[in-house]
Amino acid sequence: MSSRADNRRVTQQDVDQGFSRWISDMSNVAHHLLTIGAAALFIIPLLWMVGASLRQPGLAPPTQLEWIPNPIVLDNYYKVATDLIPFGTFLANSLKVVAVAVPVTVITASWAGFAMAQITPRPRGWLILASVAALMVPVTVLWLTRFLVYKWIGALDSLWALILPSFMGTSPFYVLLFYWTFSRVSSDLYESARLDGASAFRVWFSIALPLSRPAITAVAVLTFVAYWSNYIDPLLYLSSQKDFTLPVGLQALQQMPAIGFPLLLTGAVMITVPVVVMFVIAQRYFLQDLRGAGWLGR
């Protein structure tokens, strides 16, 4: 009798374990399906844009999805880059802006975030409140003020008009992101460094920054996208074509008579590809750092 009862108990346990494994497998399948679906929402429009950019110039937009046009016209990219707009000049200007703005934003925003994490709670609370309030201010309010300031310091009609916001951290959100990251690092690490005679700059550079690589990656990617795709500021503060960036070049391409739908999408692809490549590269480093961050309690 006891043997039969034991067999029944073992069988019930096996059933429960099998059901638990089935639930786990179904959960993993659902997770992967949702991930693939979310990725498709972003990838399919990009693939369609690339395919449409290879269509013959002068054709109207297709009435249905056309992944591989017939014929494939690779000459569209050469025509946009050399004949229609000074693509090389616009690309060089955009690269100059992001080459300066991205590292400067990371440095200044991390300085501010580190300082907020080190001060006493009362002034820290006021600074956090001020940062959140600054996030709520519409960017349109800053256009006239920045124009007057740039005119006063002589930065109008130069790339410095696009770069200067990076010296203020570009956005309060980046400062808050660094503050949140630095505040989660154990205070014992900071105290140990101070007891060893390390200055505030050394603590920031040698301890805080190496432990905040995911935040650095996130801020760098967001800053790159913001400055690379910035269209309003060049229109407001630049008047010489030699200083225009790629978004303004794309707008100029759109305003050309009889430019054609394929050539317009060709310019859009040429501007979008660097952003996609930047995101793919940065995502790999971000995920690697995030997997190894558990030992810090972050």
mmCIF file of N, CA, C and O in Angstrom, residues 162 226-236 245-252 254-255:
data_model
loop_
_atom_site.group_PDB
_atom_site.id
_atom_site.type_symbol
_atom_site.label_atom_id
_atom_site.label_comp_id
_atom_site.label_asym_id
_atom_site.label_seq_id
_atom_site.Cartn_x
_atom_site.Cartn_y
_atom_site.Cartn_z
ATOM 1 N N LEU A 162 25.622 75.494 -32.600
ATOM 2 C CA LEU A 162 25.032 74.176 -32.405
ATOM 3 C C LEU A 162 25.700 73.394 -31.284
ATOM 4 O O LEU A 162 25.083 72.511 -30.681
ATOM 5 N N ALA A 226 20.429 63.321 -30.871
ATOM 6 C CA ALA A 226 19.867 64.668 -30.755
ATOM 7 C C ALA A 226 20.607 65.670 -31.639
ATOM 8 O O ALA A 226 19.973 66.484 -32.336
ATOM 9 N N TYR A 227 21.937 65.623 -31.631
ATOM 10 C CA TYR A 227 22.706 66.586 -32.425
ATOM 11 C C TYR A 227 22.755 66.190 -33.899
ATOM 12 O O TYR A 227 22.790 67.063 -34.772
ATOM 13 N N TRP A 228 22.770 64.906 -34.184
ATOM 14 C CA TRP A 228 22.818 64.465 -35.576
ATOM 15 C C TRP A 228 21.540 64.819 -36.320
ATOM 16 O O TRP A 228 21.569 65.178 -37.501
ATOM 17 N N SER A 229 20.418 64.716 -35.652
ATOM 18 C CA SER A 229 19.124 64.973 -36.292
ATOM 19 C C SER A 229 18.580 66.365 -36.004
ATOM 20 O O SER A 229 17.416 66.648 -36.309
ATOM 21 N N ASN A 230 19.391 67.237 -35.423
ATOM 22 C CA ASN A 230 18.936 68.582 -35.076
ATOM 23 C C ASN A 230 18.684 69.391 -36.354
ATOM 24 O O ASN A 230 19.592 69.629 -37.151
ATOM 25 N N TYR A 231 17.450 69.806 -36.521
ATOM 26 C CA TYR A 231 17.063 70.554 -37.727
ATOM 27 C C TYR A 231 16.725 72.005 -37.432
ATOM 28 O O TYR A 231 17.045 72.901 -38.226
ATOM 29 N N ILE A 232 16.117 72.280 -36.282
ATOM 30 C CA ILE A 232 15.645 73.623 -35.974
ATOM 31 C C ILE A 232 16.817 74.573 -35.707
ATOM 32 O O ILE A 232 16.850 75.698 -36.236
ATOM 33 N N ASP A 233 17.760 74.163 -34.893
ATOM 34 C CA ASP A 233 18.860 75.056 -34.524
ATOM 35 C C ASP A 233 19.664 75.548 -35.726
ATOM 36 O O ASP A 233 19.999 76.741 -35.803
ATOM 37 N N PRO A 234 20.038 74.689 -36.684
ATOM 38 C CA PRO A 234 20.738 75.237 -37.859
ATOM 39 C C PRO A 234 19.918 76.267 -38.625
ATOM 40 O O PRO A 234 20.475 77.243 -39.147
ATOM 41 N N LEU A 235 18.604 76.070 -38.686
ATOM 42 C CA LEU A 235 17.774 77.054 -39.381
ATOM 43 C C LEU A 235 17.734 78.381 -38.643
ATOM 44 O O LEU A 235 17.665 79.457 -39.255
ATOM 45 N N LEU A 236 17.768 78.332 -37.306
ATOM 46 C CA LEU A 236 17.665 79.549 -36.518
ATOM 47 C C LEU A 236 18.978 80.315 -36.444
ATOM 48 O O LEU A 236 18.988 81.552 -36.478
ATOM 49 N N THR A 245 24.107 71.481 -41.824
ATOM 50 C CA THR A 245 24.290 70.079 -41.468
ATOM 51 C C THR A 245 23.354 69.205 -42.313
ATOM 52 O O THR A 245 22.559 69.710 -43.113
ATOM 53 N N LEU A 246 23.419 67.899 -42.106
ATOM 54 C CA LEU A 246 22.679 66.969 -42.951
ATOM 55 C C LEU A 246 21.158 67.144 -42.887
ATOM 56 O O LEU A 246 20.493 67.050 -43.931
ATOM 57 N N PRO A 247 20.540 67.369 -41.724
ATOM 58 C CA PRO A 247 19.085 67.566 -41.733
ATOM 59 C C PRO A 247 18.644 68.738 -42.596
ATOM 60 O O PRO A 247 17.611 68.662 -43.276
ATOM 61 N N VAL A 248 19.412 69.823 -42.584
ATOM 62 C CA VAL A 248 19.084 70.954 -43.456
ATOM 63 C C VAL A 248 19.285 70.572 -44.913
ATOM 64 O O VAL A 248 18.515 70.981 -45.795
ATOM 65 N N GLY A 249 20.316 69.774 -45.184
ATOM 66 C CA GLY A 249 20.527 69.298 -46.549
ATOM 67 C C GLY A 249 19.382 68.442 -47.045
ATOM 68 O O GLY A 249 18.984 68.529 -48.215
ATOM 69 N N LEU A 250 18.822 67.608 -46.166
ATOM 70 C CA LEU A 250 17.670 66.787 -46.559
ATOM 71 C C LEU A 250 16.463 67.663 -46.860
ATOM 72 O O LEU A 250 15.721 67.400 -47.815
ATOM 73 N N GLN A 251 16.261 68.717 -46.069
ATOM 74 C CA GLN A 251 15.159 69.640 -46.334
ATOM 75 C C GLN A 251 15.369 70.366 -47.654
ATOM 76 O O GLN A 251 14.419 70.569 -48.426
ATOM 77 N N ALA A 252 16.615 70.763 -47.929
ATOM 78 C CA ALA A 252 16.911 71.409 -49.209
ATOM 79 C C ALA A 252 16.664 70.450 -50.370
ATOM 80 O O ALA A 252 16.184 70.858 -51.435
ATOM 81 N N GLN A 254 14.427 68.103 -50.407
ATOM 82 C CA GLN A 254 12.983 67.967 -50.553
ATOM 83 C C GLN A 254 12.384 69.146 -51.305
ATOM 84 O O GLN A 254 11.387 68.993 -52.026
ATOM 85 N N GLN A 255 12.963 70.332 -51.159
ATOM 86 C CA GLN A 255 12.415 71.524 -51.782
ATOM 87 C C GLN A 255 12.828 71.682 -53.240
ATOM 88 O O GLN A 255 12.342 72.590 -53.919
#
